[in-house]
Coordinates of C-alpha atoms in Angstrom, one line a residue:
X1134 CA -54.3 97.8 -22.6
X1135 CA -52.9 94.3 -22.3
X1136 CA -49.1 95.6 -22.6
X1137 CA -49.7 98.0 -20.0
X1138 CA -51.3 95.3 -17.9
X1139 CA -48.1 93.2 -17.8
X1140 CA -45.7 95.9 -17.6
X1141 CA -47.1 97.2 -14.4
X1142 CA -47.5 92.8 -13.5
X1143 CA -43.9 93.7 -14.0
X1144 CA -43.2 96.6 -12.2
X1145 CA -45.1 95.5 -9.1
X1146 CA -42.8 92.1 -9.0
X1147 CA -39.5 94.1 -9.2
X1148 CA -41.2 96.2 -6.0
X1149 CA -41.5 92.8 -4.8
X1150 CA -38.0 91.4 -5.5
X1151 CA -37.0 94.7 -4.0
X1152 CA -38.3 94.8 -0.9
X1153 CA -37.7 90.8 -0.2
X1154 CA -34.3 91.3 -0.4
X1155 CA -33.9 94.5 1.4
X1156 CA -32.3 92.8 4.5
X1157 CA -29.2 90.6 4.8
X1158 CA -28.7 87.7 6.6
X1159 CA -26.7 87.8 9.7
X1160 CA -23.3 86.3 9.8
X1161 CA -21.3 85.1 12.7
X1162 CA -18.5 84.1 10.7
X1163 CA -16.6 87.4 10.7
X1164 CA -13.5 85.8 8.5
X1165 CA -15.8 85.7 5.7
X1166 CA -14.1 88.1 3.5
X1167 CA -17.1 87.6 0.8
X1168 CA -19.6 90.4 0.2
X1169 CA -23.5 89.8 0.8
X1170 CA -26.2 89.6 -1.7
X1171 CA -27.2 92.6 -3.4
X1172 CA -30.5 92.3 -3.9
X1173 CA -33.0 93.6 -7.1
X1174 CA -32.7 91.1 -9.9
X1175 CA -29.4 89.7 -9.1
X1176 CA -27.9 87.8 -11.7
X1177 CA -24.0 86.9 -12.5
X1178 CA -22.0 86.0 -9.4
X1179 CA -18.6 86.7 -9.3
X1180 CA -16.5 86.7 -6.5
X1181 CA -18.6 86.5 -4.0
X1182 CA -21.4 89.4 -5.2
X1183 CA -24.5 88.7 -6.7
X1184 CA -24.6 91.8 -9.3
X1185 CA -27.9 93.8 -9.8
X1186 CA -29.0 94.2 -13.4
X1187 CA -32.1 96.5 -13.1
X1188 CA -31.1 99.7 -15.8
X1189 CA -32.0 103.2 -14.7
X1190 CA -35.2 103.1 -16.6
X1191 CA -36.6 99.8 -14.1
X1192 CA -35.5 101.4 -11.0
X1193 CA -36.6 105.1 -12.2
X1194 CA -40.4 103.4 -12.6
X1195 CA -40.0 101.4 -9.8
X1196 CA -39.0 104.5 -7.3
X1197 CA -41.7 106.1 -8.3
X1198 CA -44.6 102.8 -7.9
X1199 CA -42.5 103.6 -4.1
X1200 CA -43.8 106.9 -3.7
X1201 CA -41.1 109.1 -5.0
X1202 CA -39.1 109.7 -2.5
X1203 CA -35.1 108.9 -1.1
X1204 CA -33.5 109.8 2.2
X1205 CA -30.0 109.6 1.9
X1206 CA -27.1 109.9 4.7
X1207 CA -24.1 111.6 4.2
X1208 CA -20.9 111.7 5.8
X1209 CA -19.8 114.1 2.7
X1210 CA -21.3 118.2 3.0
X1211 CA -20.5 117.6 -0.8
X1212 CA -23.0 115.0 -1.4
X1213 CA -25.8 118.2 -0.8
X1214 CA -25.0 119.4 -4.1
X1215 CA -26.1 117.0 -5.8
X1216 CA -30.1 117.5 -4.7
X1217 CA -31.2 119.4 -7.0
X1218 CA -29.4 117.8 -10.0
X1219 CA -30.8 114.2 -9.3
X1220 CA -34.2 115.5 -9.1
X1221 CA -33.4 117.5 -12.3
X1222 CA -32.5 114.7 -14.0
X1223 CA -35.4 112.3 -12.7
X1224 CA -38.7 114.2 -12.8
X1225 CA -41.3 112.9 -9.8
X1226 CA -38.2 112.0 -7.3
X1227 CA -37.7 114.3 -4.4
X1228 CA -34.5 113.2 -2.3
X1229 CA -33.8 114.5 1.0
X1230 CA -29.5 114.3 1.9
X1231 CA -28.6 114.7 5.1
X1232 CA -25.2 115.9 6.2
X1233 CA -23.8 114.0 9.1
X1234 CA -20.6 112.5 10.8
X1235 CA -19.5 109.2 10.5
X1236 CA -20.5 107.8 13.4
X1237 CA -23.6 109.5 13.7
X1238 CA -24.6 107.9 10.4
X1239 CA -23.8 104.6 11.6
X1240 CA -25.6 104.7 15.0
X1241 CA -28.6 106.5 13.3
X1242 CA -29.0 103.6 10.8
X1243 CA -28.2 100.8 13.8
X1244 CA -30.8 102.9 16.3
X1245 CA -33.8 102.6 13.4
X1246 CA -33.4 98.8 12.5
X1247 CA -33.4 98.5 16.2
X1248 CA -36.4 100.1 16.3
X1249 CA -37.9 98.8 13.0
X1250 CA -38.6 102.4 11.7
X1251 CA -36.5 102.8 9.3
X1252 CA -36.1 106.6 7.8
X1253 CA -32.6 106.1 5.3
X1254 CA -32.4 104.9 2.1
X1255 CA -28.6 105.4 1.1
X1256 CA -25.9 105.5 3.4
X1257 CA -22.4 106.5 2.5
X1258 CA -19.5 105.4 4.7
X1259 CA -15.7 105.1 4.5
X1260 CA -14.4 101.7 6.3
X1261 CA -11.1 102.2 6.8
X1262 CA -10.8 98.9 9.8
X1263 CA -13.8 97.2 8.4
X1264 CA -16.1 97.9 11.4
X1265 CA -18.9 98.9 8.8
X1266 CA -18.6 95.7 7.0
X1267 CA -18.3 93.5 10.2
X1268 CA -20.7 95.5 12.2
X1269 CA -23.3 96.9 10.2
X1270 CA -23.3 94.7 6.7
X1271 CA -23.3 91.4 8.8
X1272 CA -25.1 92.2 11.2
X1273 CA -28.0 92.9 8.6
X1274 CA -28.2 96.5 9.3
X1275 CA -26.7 97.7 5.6
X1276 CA -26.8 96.1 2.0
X1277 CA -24.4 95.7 0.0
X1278 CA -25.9 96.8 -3.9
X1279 CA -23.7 96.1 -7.1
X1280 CA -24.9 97.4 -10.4
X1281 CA -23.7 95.0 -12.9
X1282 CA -22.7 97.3 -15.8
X1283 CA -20.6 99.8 -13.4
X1284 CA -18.9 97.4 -11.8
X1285 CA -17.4 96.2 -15.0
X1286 CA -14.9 99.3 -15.0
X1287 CA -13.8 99.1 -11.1
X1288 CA -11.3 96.8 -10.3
X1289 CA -12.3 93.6 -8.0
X1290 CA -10.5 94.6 -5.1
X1291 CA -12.0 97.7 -4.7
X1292 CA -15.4 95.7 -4.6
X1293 CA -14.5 93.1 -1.6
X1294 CA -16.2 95.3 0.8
X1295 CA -18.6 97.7 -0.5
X1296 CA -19.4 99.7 -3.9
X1297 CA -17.0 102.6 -3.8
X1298 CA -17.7 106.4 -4.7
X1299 CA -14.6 107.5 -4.8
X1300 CA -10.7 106.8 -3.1
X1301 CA -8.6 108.7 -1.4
X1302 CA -5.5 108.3 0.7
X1303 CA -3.7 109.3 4.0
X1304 CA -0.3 110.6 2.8
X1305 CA 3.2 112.6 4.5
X1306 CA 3.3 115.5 3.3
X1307 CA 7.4 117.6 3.0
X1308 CA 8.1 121.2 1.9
X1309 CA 9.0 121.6 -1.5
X1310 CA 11.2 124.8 -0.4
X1311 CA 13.1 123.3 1.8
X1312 CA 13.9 119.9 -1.1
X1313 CA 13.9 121.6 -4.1
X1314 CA 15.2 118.7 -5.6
X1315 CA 12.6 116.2 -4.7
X1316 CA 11.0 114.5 -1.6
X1317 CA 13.7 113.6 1.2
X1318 CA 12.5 110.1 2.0
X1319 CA 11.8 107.5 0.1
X1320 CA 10.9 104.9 3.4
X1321 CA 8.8 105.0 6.4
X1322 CA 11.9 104.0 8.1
X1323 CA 13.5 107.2 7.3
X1324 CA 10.5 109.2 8.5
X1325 CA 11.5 108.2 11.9
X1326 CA 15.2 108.7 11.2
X1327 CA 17.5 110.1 14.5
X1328 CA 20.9 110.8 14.0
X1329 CA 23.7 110.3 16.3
X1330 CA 22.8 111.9 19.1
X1331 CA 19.9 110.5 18.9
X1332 CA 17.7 114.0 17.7
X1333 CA 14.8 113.2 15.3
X1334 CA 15.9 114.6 11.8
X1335 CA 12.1 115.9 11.3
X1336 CA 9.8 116.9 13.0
X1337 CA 6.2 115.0 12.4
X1338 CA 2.9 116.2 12.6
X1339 CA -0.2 113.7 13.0
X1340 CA -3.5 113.5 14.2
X1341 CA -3.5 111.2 17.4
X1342 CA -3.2 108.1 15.9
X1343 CA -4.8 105.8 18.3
X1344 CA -8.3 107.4 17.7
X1345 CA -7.6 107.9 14.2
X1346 CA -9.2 105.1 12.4
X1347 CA -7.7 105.5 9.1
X1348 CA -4.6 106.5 10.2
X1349 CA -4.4 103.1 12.8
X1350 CA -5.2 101.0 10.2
X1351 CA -2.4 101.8 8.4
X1352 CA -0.2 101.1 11.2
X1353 CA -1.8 98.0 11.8
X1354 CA -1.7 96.8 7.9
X1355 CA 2.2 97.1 8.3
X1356 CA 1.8 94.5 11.2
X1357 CA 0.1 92.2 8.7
X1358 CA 2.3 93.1 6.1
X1359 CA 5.4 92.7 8.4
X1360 CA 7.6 90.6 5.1
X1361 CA 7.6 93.5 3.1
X1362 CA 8.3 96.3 6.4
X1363 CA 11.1 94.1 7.5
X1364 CA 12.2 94.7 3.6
X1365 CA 12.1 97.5 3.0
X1366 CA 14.5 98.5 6.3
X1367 CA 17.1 95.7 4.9
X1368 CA 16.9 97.9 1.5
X1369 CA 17.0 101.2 2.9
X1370 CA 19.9 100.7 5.5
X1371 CA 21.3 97.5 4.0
X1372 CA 21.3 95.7 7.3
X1373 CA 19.1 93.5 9.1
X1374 CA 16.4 95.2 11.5
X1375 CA 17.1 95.2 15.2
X1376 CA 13.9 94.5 17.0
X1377 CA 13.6 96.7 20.5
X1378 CA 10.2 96.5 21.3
X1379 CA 8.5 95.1 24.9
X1380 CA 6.0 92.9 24.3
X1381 CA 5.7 91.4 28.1
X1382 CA 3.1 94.2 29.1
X1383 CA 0.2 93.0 27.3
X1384 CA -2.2 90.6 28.0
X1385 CA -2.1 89.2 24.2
X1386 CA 0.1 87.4 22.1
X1387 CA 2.3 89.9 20.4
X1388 CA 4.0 88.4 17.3
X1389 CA 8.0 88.4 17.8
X1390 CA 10.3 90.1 15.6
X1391 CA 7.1 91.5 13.3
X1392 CA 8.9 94.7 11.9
X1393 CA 5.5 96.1 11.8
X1394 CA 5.1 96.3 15.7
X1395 CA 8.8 97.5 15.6
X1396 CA 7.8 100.3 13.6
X1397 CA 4.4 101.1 15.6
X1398 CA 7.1 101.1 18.8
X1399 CA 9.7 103.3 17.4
X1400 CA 7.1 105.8 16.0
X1401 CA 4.9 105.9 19.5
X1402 CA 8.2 106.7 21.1
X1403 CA 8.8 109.8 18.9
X1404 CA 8.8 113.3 19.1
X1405 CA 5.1 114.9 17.5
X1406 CA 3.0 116.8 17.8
X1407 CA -0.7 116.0 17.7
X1408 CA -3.3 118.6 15.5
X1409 CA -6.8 117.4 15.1
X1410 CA -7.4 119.9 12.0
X1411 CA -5.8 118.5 8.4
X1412 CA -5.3 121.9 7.2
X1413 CA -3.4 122.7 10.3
X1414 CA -1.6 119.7 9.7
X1415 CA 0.1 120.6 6.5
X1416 CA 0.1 124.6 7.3
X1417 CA 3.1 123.3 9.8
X1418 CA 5.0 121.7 6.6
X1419 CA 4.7 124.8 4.8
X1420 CA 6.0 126.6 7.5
X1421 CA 8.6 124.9 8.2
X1422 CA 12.4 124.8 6.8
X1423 CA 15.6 122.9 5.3
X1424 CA 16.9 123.9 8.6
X1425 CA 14.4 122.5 11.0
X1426 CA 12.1 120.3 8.4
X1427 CA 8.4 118.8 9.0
X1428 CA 6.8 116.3 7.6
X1429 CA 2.8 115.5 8.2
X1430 CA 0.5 112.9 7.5
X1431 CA -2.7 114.1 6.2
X1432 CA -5.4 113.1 4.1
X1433 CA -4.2 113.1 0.5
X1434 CA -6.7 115.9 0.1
X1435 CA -5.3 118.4 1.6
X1436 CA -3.0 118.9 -1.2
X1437 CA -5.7 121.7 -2.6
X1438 CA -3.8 123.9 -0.1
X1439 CA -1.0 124.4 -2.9
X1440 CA -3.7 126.4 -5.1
X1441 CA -6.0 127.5 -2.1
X1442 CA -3.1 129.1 0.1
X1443 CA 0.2 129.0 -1.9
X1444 CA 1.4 126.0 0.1
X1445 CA 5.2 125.2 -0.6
X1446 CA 4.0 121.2 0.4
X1447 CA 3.8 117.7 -1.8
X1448 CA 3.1 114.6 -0.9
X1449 CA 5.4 111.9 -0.3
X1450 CA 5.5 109.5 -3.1
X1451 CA 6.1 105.3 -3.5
X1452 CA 7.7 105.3 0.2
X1453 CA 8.7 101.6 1.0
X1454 CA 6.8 99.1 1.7
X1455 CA 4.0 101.5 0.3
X1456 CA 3.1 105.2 0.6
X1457 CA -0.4 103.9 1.9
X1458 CA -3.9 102.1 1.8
X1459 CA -6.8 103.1 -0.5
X1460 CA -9.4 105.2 2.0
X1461 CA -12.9 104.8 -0.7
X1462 CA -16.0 106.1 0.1
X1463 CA -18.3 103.4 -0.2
X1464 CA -21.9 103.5 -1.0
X1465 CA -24.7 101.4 0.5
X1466 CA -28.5 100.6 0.6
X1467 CA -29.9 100.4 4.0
X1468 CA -31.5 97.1 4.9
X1469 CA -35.1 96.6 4.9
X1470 CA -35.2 100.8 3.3
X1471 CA -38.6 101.9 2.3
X1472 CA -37.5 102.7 -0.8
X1473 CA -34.8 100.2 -2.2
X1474 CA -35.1 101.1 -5.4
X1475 CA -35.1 104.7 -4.6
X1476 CA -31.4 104.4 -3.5
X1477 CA -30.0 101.7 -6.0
X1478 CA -31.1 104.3 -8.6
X1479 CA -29.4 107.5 -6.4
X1480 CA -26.7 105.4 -5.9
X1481 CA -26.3 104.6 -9.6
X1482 CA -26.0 108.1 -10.6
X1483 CA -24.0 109.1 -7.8
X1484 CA -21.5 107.2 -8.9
X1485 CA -21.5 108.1 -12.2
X1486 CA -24.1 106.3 -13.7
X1487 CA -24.1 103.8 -16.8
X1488 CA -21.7 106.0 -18.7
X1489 CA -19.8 107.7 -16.2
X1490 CA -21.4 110.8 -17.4
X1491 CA -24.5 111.4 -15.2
X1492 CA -23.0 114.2 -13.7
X1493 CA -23.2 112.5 -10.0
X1494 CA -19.2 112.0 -9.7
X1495 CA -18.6 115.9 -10.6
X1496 CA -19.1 117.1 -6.6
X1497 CA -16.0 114.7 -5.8
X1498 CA -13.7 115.9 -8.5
X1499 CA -10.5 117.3 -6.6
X1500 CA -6.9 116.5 -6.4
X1501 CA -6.6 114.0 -3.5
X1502 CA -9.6 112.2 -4.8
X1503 CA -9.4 109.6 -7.3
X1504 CA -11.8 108.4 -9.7
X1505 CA -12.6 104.1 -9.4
X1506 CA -14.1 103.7 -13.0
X1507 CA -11.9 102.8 -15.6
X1508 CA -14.1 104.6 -17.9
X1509 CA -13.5 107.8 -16.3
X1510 CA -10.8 109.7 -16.7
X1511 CA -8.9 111.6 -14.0
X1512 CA -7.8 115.0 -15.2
X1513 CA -7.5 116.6 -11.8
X1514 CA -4.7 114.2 -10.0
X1515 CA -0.9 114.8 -11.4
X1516 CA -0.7 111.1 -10.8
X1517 CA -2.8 107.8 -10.0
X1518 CA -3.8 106.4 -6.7
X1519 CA -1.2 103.3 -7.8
X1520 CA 1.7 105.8 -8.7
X1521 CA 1.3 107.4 -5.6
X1522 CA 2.2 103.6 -4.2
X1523 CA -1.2 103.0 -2.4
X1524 CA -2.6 99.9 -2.2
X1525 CA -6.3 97.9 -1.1
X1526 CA -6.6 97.3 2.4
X1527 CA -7.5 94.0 3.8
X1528 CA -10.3 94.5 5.7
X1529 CA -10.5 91.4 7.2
X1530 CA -6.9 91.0 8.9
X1531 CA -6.8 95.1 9.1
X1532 CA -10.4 93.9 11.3
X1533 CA -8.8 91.2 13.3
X1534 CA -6.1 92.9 14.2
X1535 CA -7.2 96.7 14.8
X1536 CA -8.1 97.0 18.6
X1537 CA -4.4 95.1 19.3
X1538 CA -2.3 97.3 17.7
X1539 CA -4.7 100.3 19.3
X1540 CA -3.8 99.1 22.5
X1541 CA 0.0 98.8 22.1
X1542 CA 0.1 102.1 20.5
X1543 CA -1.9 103.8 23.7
X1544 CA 0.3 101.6 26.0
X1545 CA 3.2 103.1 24.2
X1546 CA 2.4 106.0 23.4
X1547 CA 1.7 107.1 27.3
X1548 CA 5.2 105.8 28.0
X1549 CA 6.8 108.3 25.4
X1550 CA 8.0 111.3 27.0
X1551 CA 8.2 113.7 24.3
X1552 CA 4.3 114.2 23.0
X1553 CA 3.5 117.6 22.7
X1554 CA -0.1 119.5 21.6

């Protein structure tokens, strides 16, 4: 009787623990690139985390002390799958998953710690500009929650800015019909080639850009990164870059000769043609030909099309400076939850859980996808995320920097003549 009196003691003090640290402190200092506290039973710090220690076993007792019961939001019709499984797997827990967009997620989450009645548990949320990190961490509306023995297997900086799910990418996508022989550029540069007479030599397909988050960020990482773009168009041409762009329109300080600006010009004042729908995007690459040749940038993803609908398309691979920016989906708890330990335990086997082998990371397994655990092996991608020639994003600069490069891109763009769609 005396055991079991100090192991509920103990139980009821992890509730405790829990629920004190279910809200974040608010932070003004958005050049803090160091992640908040993440709450139950922190222990080891380590570049700026506080990792969580509690095992499954603490937070499965502990959910259920709660009530039994997780609400988590979804910005992934995928993550529904995985219902029935969690519950399978921990008897007593019934977990509702709800299936929204982006930025209804977000404002849901900021509308009911406005109001002080929260609903969600677990939120799941790519931050591809680091608005969710600025905006919702800081501000004390998310959590930040870092299982110590997981994160052992993902590399650090993939944990800056949130626990990740999974990563995926935003790549160009050719026709393999039309280059039998391999992809036809090996440089953003190129992508944007004219000849002569000054005619594009491909035609490009994008979303629109400017309200394209992940897509803008990319741009704007190559204005950060502007060493290595200016680089990269000395070793593709072999001959300085010739800077063309305008800055006297703006009402900001636009960095001279940044080769990343040159590049956001020289691409805002090219010919293409704006889709909205990814597998539209690359459906115009595969029907397309060495005679008049496409290229499209779509998520990585979208590469399933080869199997799904006999696509003649591939992606574009280690283009200079880099093909692209790791896009991960990032989990988190929601501050001041009602069932914290609820979602550190969801979240846990979500992403795989102690071993990797829960069975949480099986909804997410697809080509275009990849894996963040080293202890999990990706069978489904022909090559990794770093052979593809992606790289992490910094958030904070990408953060700084976003809503300039937005609004020389629209300023541009609306002085292009040659937008179509």
């Amino acid at each position: 009787m005396k055991k079991r009196i100090l192991a509920l003691a103990m139980v009821l003090a992890m509730v405790a623990g829990l629920a004190a640290c279910g809200s974040n402190s608010d932070s003004s200092d958005t050049t803090d690139t160091t992640a908040g506290e993440s709450g139950s039973e922190a222990t080891e710090e380590s570049g700026g985390h506080e990792y969580d220690s509690l095992t499954d076993e603490e937070l499965y007792e502990i959910a259920l002390e709660e009530g039994g019961e997780i609400t988590v939001y979804a910005t992934s019709s995928k993550m529904l799958n995985a219902e029935e499984d969690f519950e399978a797997a921990y008897e007593g827990l019934d977990v509702t998953i709800m299936d929204l967009d982006q930025d209804e997620v977000l404002e849901k989450a900021r509308l009911e710690a406005q109001s002080g009645n929260i609903q969600g548990d677990v939120l799941q949320a790519k931050d591809a500009n680091g608005s969710v990190y600025y905006e919702y961490f800081e501000d004390g509306i998310l959590d930040e929650y870092f299982p110590e023995d997981i994160c052992q297997y993902i590399e650090d900086d993939l944990l800056v800015y949130g626990y990740p799910l999974y990563t995926g990418a935003v790549t160009w996508y050719y026709n393999t019909e039309a280059y039998p022989d391999g992809q036809p550029v090996n440089s953003w540069w190129e992508i944007i080639e004219t000849d002569e007479d000054g005619n594009q030599k491909y035609r490009l397909f994008t979303k629109e850009i400017g309200t394209e988050t992940t897509y803008l960020s990319l741009l704007t990482s190559f204005i950060i990164n502007a060493d290595e773009m200016e680089q990269a168009y000395v070793d593709t041409y072999g001959e300085e870059l010739e800077y063309t762009y305008d800055a006297s329109a703006f009402d900001f300080e636009v960095p001279e000769n940044n080769a990343g600006v040159e590049f956001l010009w020289r691409l805002s004042q090219c010919q293409m043609t704006f889709i909205g729908d990814g597998d539209e995007l690359v459906a115009a690459v595969n029907n397309s030909t060495a005679d008049d040749p496409a290229l499209a940038l779509a998520s990585a993803g979208k590469i399933t099309n080869v199997e799904e609908s006999g696509y003649n398309i591939a992606w574009l691979q280690n283009l200079a400076p880099y093909t692209s920016l790791y896009n991960t989906e990032n989990m988190y708890v929601v501050a001041n939850c009602p069932h914290p330990a609820g979602a550190r335990l969801f979240i846990r086997w979500i992403t795989g859980g102690t071993d990797g082998e829960s069975g949480g990371l099986e909804y997410f397994k697809k080509e275009g996808n990849w894996p963040v655990r080293s202890d999990v092996e990706d069978t489904w991608n022909p090559v990794t995320i770093q052979d593809l020639g992606c790289i992490a994003a910094d958030l904070e600069s990408i953060y700084d920097n976003y809503a300039y490069a937005q609004n020389m891109w629209t300023y541009w763009l609306a002085e292009s003549p040659y937008i179509s769609g």
